[in-house]
Tab-separated table of N, CA and C in Angstrom:
chain	number	residue	atom	x	y	z
A	1	MET	N	-7.439	-31.110	-20.984
A	1	MET	CA	-8.316	-30.042	-21.438
A	1	MET	C	-9.200	-30.512	-22.579
A	2	ALA	N	-8.716	-31.437	-23.402
A	2	ALA	CA	-9.542	-31.950	-24.492
A	2	ALA	C	-10.794	-32.624	-23.939
A	3	GLN	N	-10.650	-33.417	-22.889
A	3	GLN	CA	-11.818	-34.083	-22.299
A	3	GLN	C	-12.733	-33.053	-21.645
A	4	PHE	N	-12.154	-32.062	-21.000
A	4	PHE	CA	-12.951	-31.005	-20.378
A	4	PHE	C	-13.766	-30.276	-21.446
A	5	LEU	N	-13.143	-29.947	-22.586
A	5	LEU	CA	-13.864	-29.298	-23.681
A	5	LEU	C	-14.994	-30.186	-24.197
A	6	ALA	N	-14.735	-31.491	-24.274
A	6	ALA	CA	-15.776	-32.417	-24.733
A	6	ALA	C	-16.963	-32.402	-23.781
A	7	GLU	N	-16.705	-32.330	-22.478
A	7	GLU	CA	-17.784	-32.288	-21.500
A	7	GLU	C	-18.590	-30.997	-21.593
A	8	LEU	N	-17.986	-29.959	-22.164
A	8	LEU	CA	-18.679	-28.687	-22.368
A	8	LEU	C	-19.277	-28.612	-23.776
A	9	ASP	N	-19.393	-29.765	-24.440
A	9	ASP	CA	-19.940	-29.848	-25.793
A	9	ASP	C	-19.124	-29.061	-26.809
A	10	GLN	N	-17.830	-29.015	-26.603
A	10	GLN	CA	-16.928	-28.328	-27.517
A	10	GLN	C	-15.808	-29.272	-27.973
A	11	ALA	N	-16.161	-30.533	-28.231
A	11	ALA	CA	-15.156	-31.549	-28.551
A	11	ALA	C	-14.346	-31.207	-29.798
A	12	GLU	N	-14.939	-30.461	-30.725
A	12	GLU	CA	-14.231	-30.139	-31.961
A	12	GLU	C	-13.210	-29.016	-31.786
A	13	ALA	N	-13.289	-28.299	-30.684
A	13	ALA	CA	-12.372	-27.176	-30.450
A	13	ALA	C	-10.966	-27.688	-30.162
A	14	VAL	N	-10.000	-26.951	-30.662
A	14	VAL	CA	-8.604	-27.269	-30.382
A	14	VAL	C	-8.129	-26.315	-29.305
A	15	ASN	N	-7.604	-26.879	-28.244
A	15	ASN	CA	-7.130	-26.083	-27.123
A	15	ASN	C	-5.870	-25.322	-27.534
A	16	ILE	N	-5.879	-24.015	-27.347
A	16	ILE	CA	-4.696	-23.210	-27.648
A	16	ILE	C	-3.932	-22.916	-26.370
A	17	THR	N	-4.598	-22.330	-25.383
A	17	THR	CA	-3.973	-22.084	-24.079
A	17	THR	C	-5.015	-22.285	-22.997
A	18	TRP	N	-4.549	-22.521	-21.790
A	18	TRP	CA	-5.460	-22.643	-20.669
A	18	TRP	C	-4.729	-22.255	-19.391
A	19	SER	N	-5.535	-21.906	-18.391
A	19	SER	CA	-4.995	-21.615	-17.064
A	19	SER	C	-6.056	-21.974	-16.041
A	20	SER	N	-5.620	-22.222	-14.834
A	20	SER	CA	-6.573	-22.472	-13.755
A	20	SER	C	-6.037	-21.850	-12.483
A	21	GLU	N	-6.970	-21.421	-11.654
A	21	GLU	CA	-6.603	-20.804	-10.385
A	21	GLU	C	-7.492	-21.383	-9.297
A	22	ARG	N	-6.862	-21.806	-8.216
A	22	ARG	CA	-7.589	-22.426	-7.113
A	22	ARG	C	-8.015	-21.371	-6.096
A	23	TYR	N	-9.219	-21.541	-5.579
A	23	TYR	CA	-9.705	-20.686	-4.500
A	23	TYR	C	-10.802	-21.440	-3.767
A	24	ARG	N	-11.285	-20.846	-2.688
A	24	ARG	CA	-12.424	-21.401	-1.949
A	24	ARG	C	-13.564	-20.397	-2.007
A	25	THR	N	-14.795	-20.927	-2.024
A	25	THR	CA	-15.963	-20.071	-2.079
A	25	THR	C	-17.153	-20.776	-1.443
A	26	THR	N	-18.073	-19.993	-0.942
A	26	THR	CA	-19.331	-20.548	-0.440
A	26	THR	C	-20.336	-20.713	-1.570
A	27	PHE	N	-20.147	-20.017	-2.684
A	27	PHE	CA	-21.146	-20.010	-3.747
A	27	PHE	C	-21.412	-21.402	-4.297
A	28	PHE	N	-20.381	-22.226	-4.463
A	28	PHE	CA	-20.544	-23.548	-5.053
A	28	PHE	C	-20.682	-24.653	-4.013
A	29	ALA	N	-20.806	-24.291	-2.745
A	29	ALA	CA	-20.936	-25.292	-1.681
A	29	ALA	C	-22.299	-25.963	-1.737
A	30	ASP	N	-22.312	-27.282	-1.568
A	30	ASP	CA	-23.577	-28.007	-1.495
A	30	ASP	C	-24.248	-27.809	-0.140
A	31	SER	N	-23.439	-27.479	0.882
A	31	SER	CA	-23.962	-27.284	2.241
A	31	SER	C	-23.416	-25.976	2.813
A	32	PRO	N	-23.905	-24.830	2.319
A	32	PRO	CA	-23.338	-23.543	2.748
A	32	PRO	C	-23.564	-23.205	4.215
A	33	ASP	N	-24.490	-23.907	4.872
A	33	ASP	CA	-24.760	-23.650	6.284
A	33	ASP	C	-24.192	-24.729	7.199
A	34	ALA	N	-23.317	-25.563	6.666
A	34	ALA	CA	-22.739	-26.667	7.447
A	34	ALA	C	-21.904	-26.135	8.603
A	35	ASP	N	-21.736	-26.954	9.609
A	35	ASP	CA	-20.914	-26.582	10.757
A	35	ASP	C	-19.424	-26.597	10.421
A	36	GLU	N	-19.015	-27.526	9.591
A	36	GLU	CA	-17.597	-27.667	9.239
A	36	GLU	C	-17.218	-26.663	8.152
A	37	TRP	N	-16.123	-25.926	8.356
A	37	TRP	CA	-15.737	-24.910	7.385
A	37	TRP	C	-15.390	-25.523	6.035
A	38	GLU	N	-14.890	-26.753	6.013
A	38	GLU	CA	-14.528	-27.396	4.756
A	38	GLU	C	-15.749	-27.635	3.875
A	39	ASP	N	-16.917	-27.826	4.491
A	39	ASP	CA	-18.149	-28.025	3.737
A	39	ASP	C	-18.740	-26.702	3.266
A	40	ARG	N	-18.444	-25.634	3.976
A	40	ARG	CA	-18.955	-24.309	3.622
A	40	ARG	C	-18.114	-23.627	2.566
A	41	LEU	N	-16.812	-23.852	2.625
A	41	LEU	CA	-15.878	-23.200	1.698
A	41	LEU	C	-15.262	-24.253	0.792
A	42	VAL	N	-15.924	-24.535	-0.307
A	42	VAL	CA	-15.457	-25.601	-1.181
A	42	VAL	C	-14.274	-25.150	-2.025
A	43	MET	N	-13.373	-26.086	-2.244
A	43	MET	CA	-12.237	-25.844	-3.108
A	43	MET	C	-12.736	-25.809	-4.552
A	44	THR	N	-12.376	-24.770	-5.269
A	44	THR	CA	-12.880	-24.539	-6.613
A	44	THR	C	-11.737	-24.062	-7.492
A	45	TRP	N	-11.847	-24.330	-8.768
A	45	TRP	CA	-10.865	-23.835	-9.724
A	45	TRP	C	-11.574	-23.014	-10.777
A	46	ALA	N	-11.044	-21.828	-11.032
A	46	ALA	CA	-11.514	-21.022	-12.152
A	46	ALA	C	-10.639	-21.424	-13.341
A	47	VAL	N	-11.269	-21.945	-14.374
A	47	VAL	CA	-10.544	-22.425	-15.543
A	47	VAL	C	-10.853	-21.512	-16.721
A	48	GLN	N	-9.806	-21.031	-17.376
A	48	GLN	CA	-9.978	-20.243	-18.589
A	48	GLN	C	-9.312	-21.003	-19.724
A	49	ILE	N	-10.057	-21.142	-20.818
A	49	ILE	CA	-9.562	-21.889	-21.965
A	49	ILE	C	-9.702	-21.017	-23.200
A	50	GLU	N	-8.632	-20.917	-23.954
A	50	GLU	CA	-8.690	-20.261	-25.254
A	50	GLU	C	-8.596	-21.358	-26.302
A	51	THR	N	-9.551	-21.348	-27.244
A	51	THR	CA	-9.573	-22.374	-28.283
A	51	THR	C	-9.638	-21.719	-29.663
A	52	ASP	N	-9.585	-22.552	-30.670
A	52	ASP	CA	-9.721	-22.060	-32.039
A	52	ASP	C	-11.176	-22.039	-32.496
A	53	SER	N	-12.098	-22.395	-31.619
A	53	SER	CA	-13.510	-22.461	-31.971
A	53	SER	C	-14.085	-21.062	-32.109
A	54	ASP	N	-14.958	-20.892	-33.107
A	54	ASP	CA	-15.623	-19.604	-33.263
A	54	ASP	C	-17.065	-19.660	-32.761
A	55	VAL	N	-17.409	-20.724	-32.026
A	55	VAL	CA	-18.751	-20.863	-31.462
A	55	VAL	C	-18.871	-19.957	-30.244
A	56	ASP	N	-19.936	-19.172	-30.203
A	56	ASP	CA	-20.210	-18.336	-29.036
A	56	ASP	C	-20.589	-19.261	-27.883
A	57	PRO	N	-19.894	-19.174	-26.732
A	57	PRO	CA	-20.228	-20.075	-25.614
A	57	PRO	C	-21.691	-20.013	-25.210
A	58	GLU	N	-22.329	-18.844	-25.320
A	58	GLU	CA	-23.738	-18.755	-24.966
A	58	GLU	C	-24.581	-19.568	-25.943
A	59	ASP	N	-24.209	-19.563	-27.233
A	59	ASP	CA	-24.927	-20.359	-28.223
A	59	ASP	C	-24.741	-21.848	-27.961
A	60	ALA	N	-23.574	-22.215	-27.417
A	60	ALA	CA	-23.285	-23.623	-27.148
A	60	ALA	C	-23.873	-24.070	-25.807
A	61	GLY	N	-24.448	-23.123	-25.060
A	61	GLY	CA	-25.075	-23.465	-23.791
A	61	GLY	C	-24.098	-23.700	-22.657
A	62	THR	N	-22.877	-23.224	-22.781
A	62	THR	CA	-21.882	-23.480	-21.744
A	62	THR	C	-21.521	-22.228	-20.957
A	63	HIS	N	-22.079	-21.101	-21.314
A	63	HIS	CA	-21.726	-19.853	-20.635
A	63	HIS	C	-22.706	-19.623	-19.494
A	64	ALA	N	-22.500	-20.355	-18.418
A	64	ALA	CA	-23.357	-20.239	-17.245
A	64	ALA	C	-22.469	-20.206	-16.011
A	65	PRO	N	-22.960	-19.665	-14.900
A	65	PRO	CA	-22.098	-19.483	-13.735
A	65	PRO	C	-21.713	-20.767	-13.014
A	66	GLY	N	-22.281	-21.876	-13.363
A	66	GLY	CA	-21.855	-23.127	-12.756
A	66	GLY	C	-22.701	-23.495	-11.552
A	67	PRO	N	-22.310	-24.504	-10.818
A	67	PRO	CA	-21.026	-25.198	-10.976
A	67	PRO	C	-21.024	-26.122	-12.190
A	68	HIS	N	-19.848	-26.246	-12.805
A	68	HIS	CA	-19.652	-27.142	-13.940
A	68	HIS	C	-18.733	-28.257	-13.477
A	69	GLY	N	-19.278	-29.418	-13.269
A	69	GLY	CA	-18.468	-30.553	-12.867
A	69	GLY	C	-17.733	-31.130	-14.052
A	70	SER	N	-16.594	-31.709	-13.796
A	70	SER	CA	-15.835	-32.361	-14.856
A	70	SER	C	-15.203	-33.619	-14.300
A	71	TYR	N	-15.272	-34.660	-15.090
A	71	TYR	CA	-14.625	-35.909	-14.717
A	71	TYR	C	-13.338	-36.109	-15.503
A	72	ALA	N	-12.887	-35.050	-16.154
A	72	ALA	CA	-11.648	-35.127	-16.921
A	72	ALA	C	-10.495	-35.461	-15.973
A	73	TYR	N	-9.581	-36.269	-16.461
A	73	TYR	CA	-8.440	-36.683	-15.647
A	73	TYR	C	-7.176	-36.482	-16.453
A	74	ASP	N	-6.222	-35.787	-15.879
A	74	ASP	CA	-4.946	-35.512	-16.527
A	74	ASP	C	-3.930	-36.544	-16.063
A	75	THR	N	-3.556	-37.448	-16.938
A	75	THR	CA	-2.616	-38.511	-16.565
A	75	THR	C	-1.214	-37.977	-16.349
A	76	THR	N	-0.948	-36.735	-16.790
A	76	THR	CA	0.389	-36.155	-16.592
A	76	THR	C	0.479	-35.343	-15.310
A	77	PHE	N	-0.634	-35.235	-14.570
A	77	PHE	CA	-0.669	-34.402	-13.368
A	77	PHE	C	0.288	-34.922	-12.304
A	78	ALA	N	1.080	-34.015	-11.760
A	78	ALA	CA	1.965	-34.340	-10.641
A	78	ALA	C	1.720	-33.290	-9.570
A	79	ASP	N	1.194	-33.701	-8.441
A	79	ASP	CA	0.844	-32.775	-7.376
A	79	ASP	C	2.086	-32.393	-6.591
A	80	GLU	N	2.513	-31.148	-6.769
A	80	GLU	CA	3.681	-30.665	-6.040
A	80	GLU	C	3.301	-30.159	-4.658
A	81	ASP	N	2.025	-29.879	-4.461
A	81	ASP	CA	1.538	-29.409	-3.173
A	81	ASP	C	0.465	-30.389	-2.711
A	82	GLU	N	0.868	-31.391	-1.980
A	82	GLU	CA	-0.067	-32.447	-1.601
A	82	GLU	C	-0.948	-32.074	-0.420
A	83	ASP	N	-0.850	-30.865	0.078
A	83	ASP	CA	-1.628	-30.441	1.230
A	83	ASP	C	-3.014	-29.968	0.782
A	84	TRP	N	-3.873	-30.898	0.358
A	84	TRP	CA	-5.205	-30.552	-0.116
A	84	TRP	C	-6.087	-30.052	1.022
A	85	GLU	N	-5.739	-30.371	2.243
A	85	GLU	CA	-6.536	-29.947	3.390
A	85	GLU	C	-5.922	-28.725	4.074
A	86	ARG	N	-5.181	-27.948	3.329
A	86	ARG	CA	-4.510	-26.812	3.941
A	86	ARG	C	-5.492	-25.815	4.535
A	87	ILE	N	-5.003	-25.068	5.503
A	87	ILE	CA	-5.880	-24.144	6.232
A	87	ILE	C	-5.714	-22.703	5.761
A	88	ARG	N	-4.955	-22.482	4.697
A	88	ARG	CA	-4.795	-21.148	4.118
A	88	ARG	C	-5.147	-21.233	2.637
A	89	ASP	N	-6.053	-20.402	2.205
A	89	ASP	CA	-6.433	-20.376	0.799
A	89	ASP	C	-7.037	-19.025	0.464
A	90	ARG	N	-6.996	-18.698	-0.817
A	90	ARG	CA	-7.657	-17.506	-1.310
A	90	ARG	C	-9.170	-17.748	-1.251
A	91	VAL	N	-9.921	-16.724	-0.868
A	91	VAL	CA	-11.375	-16.830	-0.758
A	91	VAL	C	-12.027	-15.785	-1.656
A	92	LEU	N	-12.990	-16.251	-2.454
A	92	LEU	CA	-13.841	-15.362	-3.239
A	92	LEU	C	-15.275	-15.550	-2.773
A	93	VAL	N	-15.928	-14.457	-2.441
A	93	VAL	CA	-17.362	-14.487	-2.158
A	93	VAL	C	-18.038	-14.075	-3.458
A	94	ILE	N	-18.780	-15.008	-4.040
A	94	ILE	CA	-19.489	-14.755	-5.289
A	94	ILE	C	-20.954	-14.531	-4.929
A	95	ALA	N	-21.526	-13.446	-5.460
A	95	ALA	CA	-22.899	-13.092	-5.091
A	95	ALA	C	-23.618	-12.478	-6.276
A	96	GLY	N	-24.946	-12.593	-6.247
A	96	GLY	CA	-25.755	-11.981	-7.289
A	96	GLY	C	-26.724	-12.961	-7.902
A	97	THR	N	-27.261	-12.570	-9.031
A	97	THR	CA	-28.222	-13.386	-9.758
A	97	THR	C	-27.772	-13.488	-11.203
A	98	ALA	N	-27.553	-14.711	-11.667
A	98	ALA	CA	-27.133	-14.910	-13.049
A	98	ALA	C	-28.133	-14.269	-14.000
A	99	TYR	N	-27.625	-13.532	-14.956
A	99	TYR	CA	-28.427	-12.789	-15.936
A	99	TYR	C	-29.264	-11.713	-15.272
A	100	GLY	N	-28.947	-11.387	-14.025
A	100	GLY	CA	-29.677	-10.337	-13.323
A	100	GLY	C	-29.173	-8.962	-13.728
A	101	PRO	N	-29.693	-7.940	-13.060
A	101	PRO	CA	-29.259	-6.577	-13.378
A	101	PRO	C	-27.797	-6.365	-12.992
A	102	ASN	N	-27.160	-5.418	-13.659
A	102	ASN	CA	-25.786	-5.081	-13.315
A	102	ASN	C	-25.720	-4.638	-11.864
A	103	LEU	N	-24.649	-5.035	-11.197
A	103	LEU	CA	-24.500	-4.729	-9.781
A	103	LEU	C	-23.590	-3.532	-9.565
A	104	ASP	N	-23.928	-2.745	-8.573
A	104	ASP	CA	-23.038	-1.691	-8.097
A	104	ASP	C	-22.265	-2.279	-6.927
A	105	PRO	N	-20.971	-2.557	-7.109
A	105	PRO	CA	-20.219	-3.213	-6.041
A	105	PRO	C	-19.819	-2.286	-4.896
A	106	ALA	N	-20.064	-0.983	-5.013
A	106	ALA	CA	-19.613	-0.021	-4.005
A	106	ALA	C	-20.038	-0.388	-2.585
A	107	PRO	N	-21.305	-0.758	-2.324
A	107	PRO	CA	-21.681	-1.098	-0.946
A	107	PRO	C	-20.986	-2.361	-0.433
A	108	LEU	N	-20.498	-3.202	-1.343
A	108	LEU	CA	-19.856	-4.448	-0.947
A	108	LEU	C	-18.355	-4.276	-0.756
A	109	VAL	N	-17.758	-3.406	-1.549
A	109	VAL	CA	-16.310	-3.191	-1.464
A	109	VAL	C	-15.931	-2.591	-0.120
A	110	SER	N	-16.860	-1.871	0.482
A	110	SER	CA	-16.551	-1.229	1.764
A	110	SER	C	-16.641	-2.199	2.947
A	111	ALA	N	-17.071	-3.438	2.700
A	111	ALA	CA	-17.155	-4.424	3.788
A	111	ALA	C	-15.753	-4.789	4.260
A	112	GLU	N	-15.629	-4.998	5.551
A	112	GLU	CA	-14.337	-5.360	6.116
A	112	GLU	C	-13.799	-6.631	5.451
A	113	GLY	N	-12.558	-6.577	5.004
A	113	GLY	CA	-11.891	-7.736	4.427
A	113	GLY	C	-11.941	-7.827	2.921
A	114	VAL	N	-12.793	-7.035	2.256
A	114	VAL	CA	-12.890	-7.100	0.802
A	114	VAL	C	-11.732	-6.318	0.189
A	115	LEU	N	-10.912	-7.021	-0.595
A	115	LEU	CA	-9.765	-6.385	-1.242
A	115	LEU	C	-10.133	-5.789	-2.595
A	116	SER	N	-11.017	-6.470	-3.334
A	116	SER	CA	-11.435	-5.975	-4.642
A	116	SER	C	-12.727	-6.658	-5.053
A	117	ALA	N	-13.373	-6.080	-6.063
A	117	ALA	CA	-14.619	-6.630	-6.597
A	117	ALA	C	-14.506	-6.713	-8.104
A	118	ASP	N	-14.990	-7.820	-8.665
A	118	ASP	CA	-14.950	-8.039	-10.108
A	118	ASP	C	-16.367	-8.325	-10.590
A	119	THR	N	-16.942	-7.404	-11.362
A	119	THR	CA	-18.301	-7.603	-11.876
A	119	THR	C	-18.289	-8.228	-13.265
A	120	SER	N	-17.115	-8.536	-13.795
A	120	SER	CA	-17.052	-9.155	-15.118
A	120	SER	C	-17.128	-10.673	-15.036
A	121	VAL	N	-17.218	-11.215	-13.820
A	121	VAL	CA	-17.256	-12.663	-13.643
A	121	VAL	C	-18.463	-13.267	-14.346
A	122	PHE	N	-19.614	-12.594	-14.323
A	122	PHE	CA	-20.824	-13.050	-14.990
A	122	PHE	C	-21.856	-11.953	-14.874
A	123	ASP	N	-22.698	-11.783	-15.889
A	123	ASP	CA	-23.727	-10.753	-15.845
A	123	ASP	C	-24.594	-10.905	-14.601
A	124	GLY	N	-24.724	-9.826	-13.821
A	124	GLY	CA	-25.565	-9.830	-12.634
A	124	GLY	C	-24.895	-10.382	-11.389
A	125	MET	N	-23.578	-10.642	-11.482
A	125	MET	CA	-22.876	-11.226	-10.336
A	125	MET	C	-21.581	-10.458	-10.072
A	126	VAL	N	-21.077	-10.644	-8.858
A	126	VAL	CA	-19.828	-10.019	-8.454
A	126	VAL	C	-18.987	-11.049	-7.697
A	127	ALA	N	-17.684	-10.979	-7.896
A	127	ALA	CA	-16.753	-11.818	-7.136
A	127	ALA	C	-15.950	-10.881	-6.238
A	128	LEU	N	-16.091	-11.066	-4.937
A	128	LEU	CA	-15.378	-10.251	-3.953
A	128	LEU	C	-14.158	-11.029	-3.486
A	129	ASP	N	-12.995	-10.476	-3.731
A	129	ASP	CA	-11.740	-11.142	-3.375
A	129	ASP	C	-11.367	-10.764	-1.943
A	130	LEU	N	-11.282	-11.780	-1.078
A	130	LEU	CA	-10.895	-11.556	0.314
A	130	LEU	C	-9.432	-11.904	0.552
A	131	GLY	N	-8.734	-12.272	-0.502
A	131	GLY	CA	-7.325	-12.628	-0.373
A	131	GLY	C	-7.152	-13.982	0.287
A	132	VAL	N	-5.945	-14.237	0.765
A	132	VAL	CA	-5.629	-15.508	1.424
A	132	VAL	C	-6.019	-15.406	2.894
A	133	LEU	N	-6.883	-16.327	3.324
A	133	LEU	CA	-7.363	-16.332	4.697
A	133	LEU	C	-6.948	-17.617	5.403
A	134	VAL	N	-7.055	-17.600	6.725
A	134	VAL	CA	-6.708	-18.753	7.558
A	134	VAL	C	-7.993	-19.310	8.151
A	135	PHE	N	-8.154	-20.632	8.061
A	135	PHE	CA	-9.367	-21.291	8.553
A	135	PHE	C	-9.056	-22.108	9.791
A	136	PRO	N	-9.932	-22.108	10.761
A	136	PRO	CA	-11.236	-21.453	10.834
A	136	PRO	C	-11.189	-20.032	11.387
A	137	ASP	N	-10.011	-19.519	11.667
A	137	ASP	CA	-9.888	-18.215	12.331
A	137	ASP	C	-10.604	-17.073	11.612
A	138	ASP	N	-10.565	-17.069	10.275
A	138	ASP	CA	-11.129	-15.954	9.515
A	138	ASP	C	-12.582	-16.152	9.086
A	139	LEU	N	-13.240	-17.193	9.603
A	139	LEU	CA	-14.645	-17.416	9.254
A	139	LEU	C	-15.554	-16.235	9.596
A	140	PRO	N	-15.364	-15.553	10.747
A	140	PRO	CA	-16.228	-14.390	11.037
A	140	PRO	C	-16.108	-13.294	9.974
A	141	LEU	N	-14.932	-13.118	9.409
A	141	LEU	CA	-14.741	-12.128	8.347
A	141	LEU	C	-15.569	-12.518	7.116
A	142	ILE	N	-15.513	-13.782	6.737
A	142	ILE	CA	-16.279	-14.274	5.592
A	142	ILE	C	-17.775	-14.132	5.869
A	143	ASP	N	-18.201	-14.507	7.071
A	143	ASP	CA	-19.618	-14.395	7.432
A	143	ASP	C	-20.094	-12.951	7.359
A	144	GLY	N	-19.236	-12.009	7.739
A	144	GLY	CA	-19.599	-10.591	7.660
A	144	GLY	C	-19.813	-10.138	6.229
A	145	VAL	N	-18.970	-10.596	5.313
A	145	VAL	CA	-19.120	-10.240	3.897
A	145	VAL	C	-20.387	-10.883	3.329
A	146	LEU	N	-20.629	-12.141	3.689
A	146	LEU	CA	-21.850	-12.808	3.233
A	146	LEU	C	-23.093	-12.072	3.726
A	147	ALA	N	-23.080	-11.631	4.979
A	147	ALA	CA	-24.215	-10.890	5.535
A	147	ALA	C	-24.432	-9.586	4.773
A	148	ARG	N	-23.346	-8.904	4.427
A	148	ARG	CA	-23.461	-7.645	3.670
A	148	ARG	C	-24.096	-7.914	2.303
A	149	CYS	N	-23.693	-9.012	1.659
A	149	CYS	CA	-24.278	-9.378	0.360
A	149	CYS	C	-25.768	-9.660	0.499
A	150	ARG	N	-26.130	-10.421	1.511
A	150	ARG	CA	-27.544	-10.757	1.723
A	150	ARG	C	-28.362	-9.514	2.048
A	151	ASP	N	-27.764	-8.571	2.807
A	151	ASP	CA	-28.442	-7.309	3.110
A	151	ASP	C	-28.754	-6.533	1.827
A	152	GLN	N	-27.939	-6.745	0.788
A	152	GLN	CA	-28.147	-6.090	-0.502
A	152	GLN	C	-29.098	-6.897	-1.390
A	153	GLY	N	-29.635	-8.013	-0.844
A	153	GLY	CA	-30.571	-8.844	-1.589
A	153	GLY	C	-29.914	-9.773	-2.593
A	154	LEU	N	-28.635	-10.078	-2.400
A	154	LEU	CA	-27.898	-10.907	-3.352
A	154	LEU	C	-27.834	-12.364	-2.911
A	155	CYS	N	-27.964	-13.276	-3.845
A	155	CYS	CA	-27.776	-14.694	-3.582
A	155	CYS	C	-26.294	-14.955	-3.367
A	156	THR	N	-25.981	-15.834	-2.399
A	156	THR	CA	-24.578	-16.127	-2.110
A	156	THR	C	-24.278	-17.613	-2.258
A	157	ASN	N	-25.228	-18.367	-2.838
A	157	ASN	CA	-25.025	-19.789	-3.082
A	157	ASN	C	-25.823	-20.202	-4.304
A	158	TRP	N	-25.282	-21.114	-5.082
A	158	TRP	CA	-25.911	-21.512	-6.347
A	158	TRP	C	-27.261	-22.193	-6.167
A	159	LYS	N	-27.559	-22.684	-4.963
A	159	LYS	CA	-28.840	-23.351	-4.734
A	159	LYS	C	-29.962	-22.379	-4.372
A	160	GLU	N	-29.628	-21.147	-4.051
A	160	GLU	CA	-30.639	-20.192	-3.627
A	160	GLU	C	-31.533	-19.803	-4.813
A	161	PRO	N	-32.830	-19.633	-4.546
A	161	PRO	CA	-33.741	-19.212	-5.629
A	161	PRO	C	-33.254	-17.914	-6.257
A	162	GLY	N	-33.266	-17.872	-7.562
A	162	GLY	CA	-32.853	-16.673	-8.267
A	162	GLY	C	-31.384	-16.616	-8.606
A	163	SER	N	-30.590	-17.542	-8.049
A	163	SER	CA	-29.150	-17.495	-8.351
A	163	SER	C	-28.872	-18.204	-9.606
């Protein structure tokens, strides 16, 4: 985490606690229209870090929706689940425009497969939790949610204009 903080220009911060959660999403995919589901649904980790720093992340230029790459390496890491190519994973559909207007998630929550919506992920964006899905069987469900987001005029990938 110290190296990760340094990459976020917060090298002076002392790490107090941290957590990470793995999921898959189309938002951070480099090839969201690829034929292979592994290229469309990239493995991503949401990392939360609490530090002793009193610097506002927005002032430090690190409070952005990402993607934020990191080359940090944990020498103590021991992979207890070596199935990196597993076919079951939690899926979040992230949509909206960073720093855009606040979103009303109601039209999106009613889409088939959406378990919950979180608008606190970033200003102008929403994270739709589809729970744990099976690939490639559940791809039509994901595509349906993406279509609903696009129908609402929302960006569903970080490369799209306005995202």
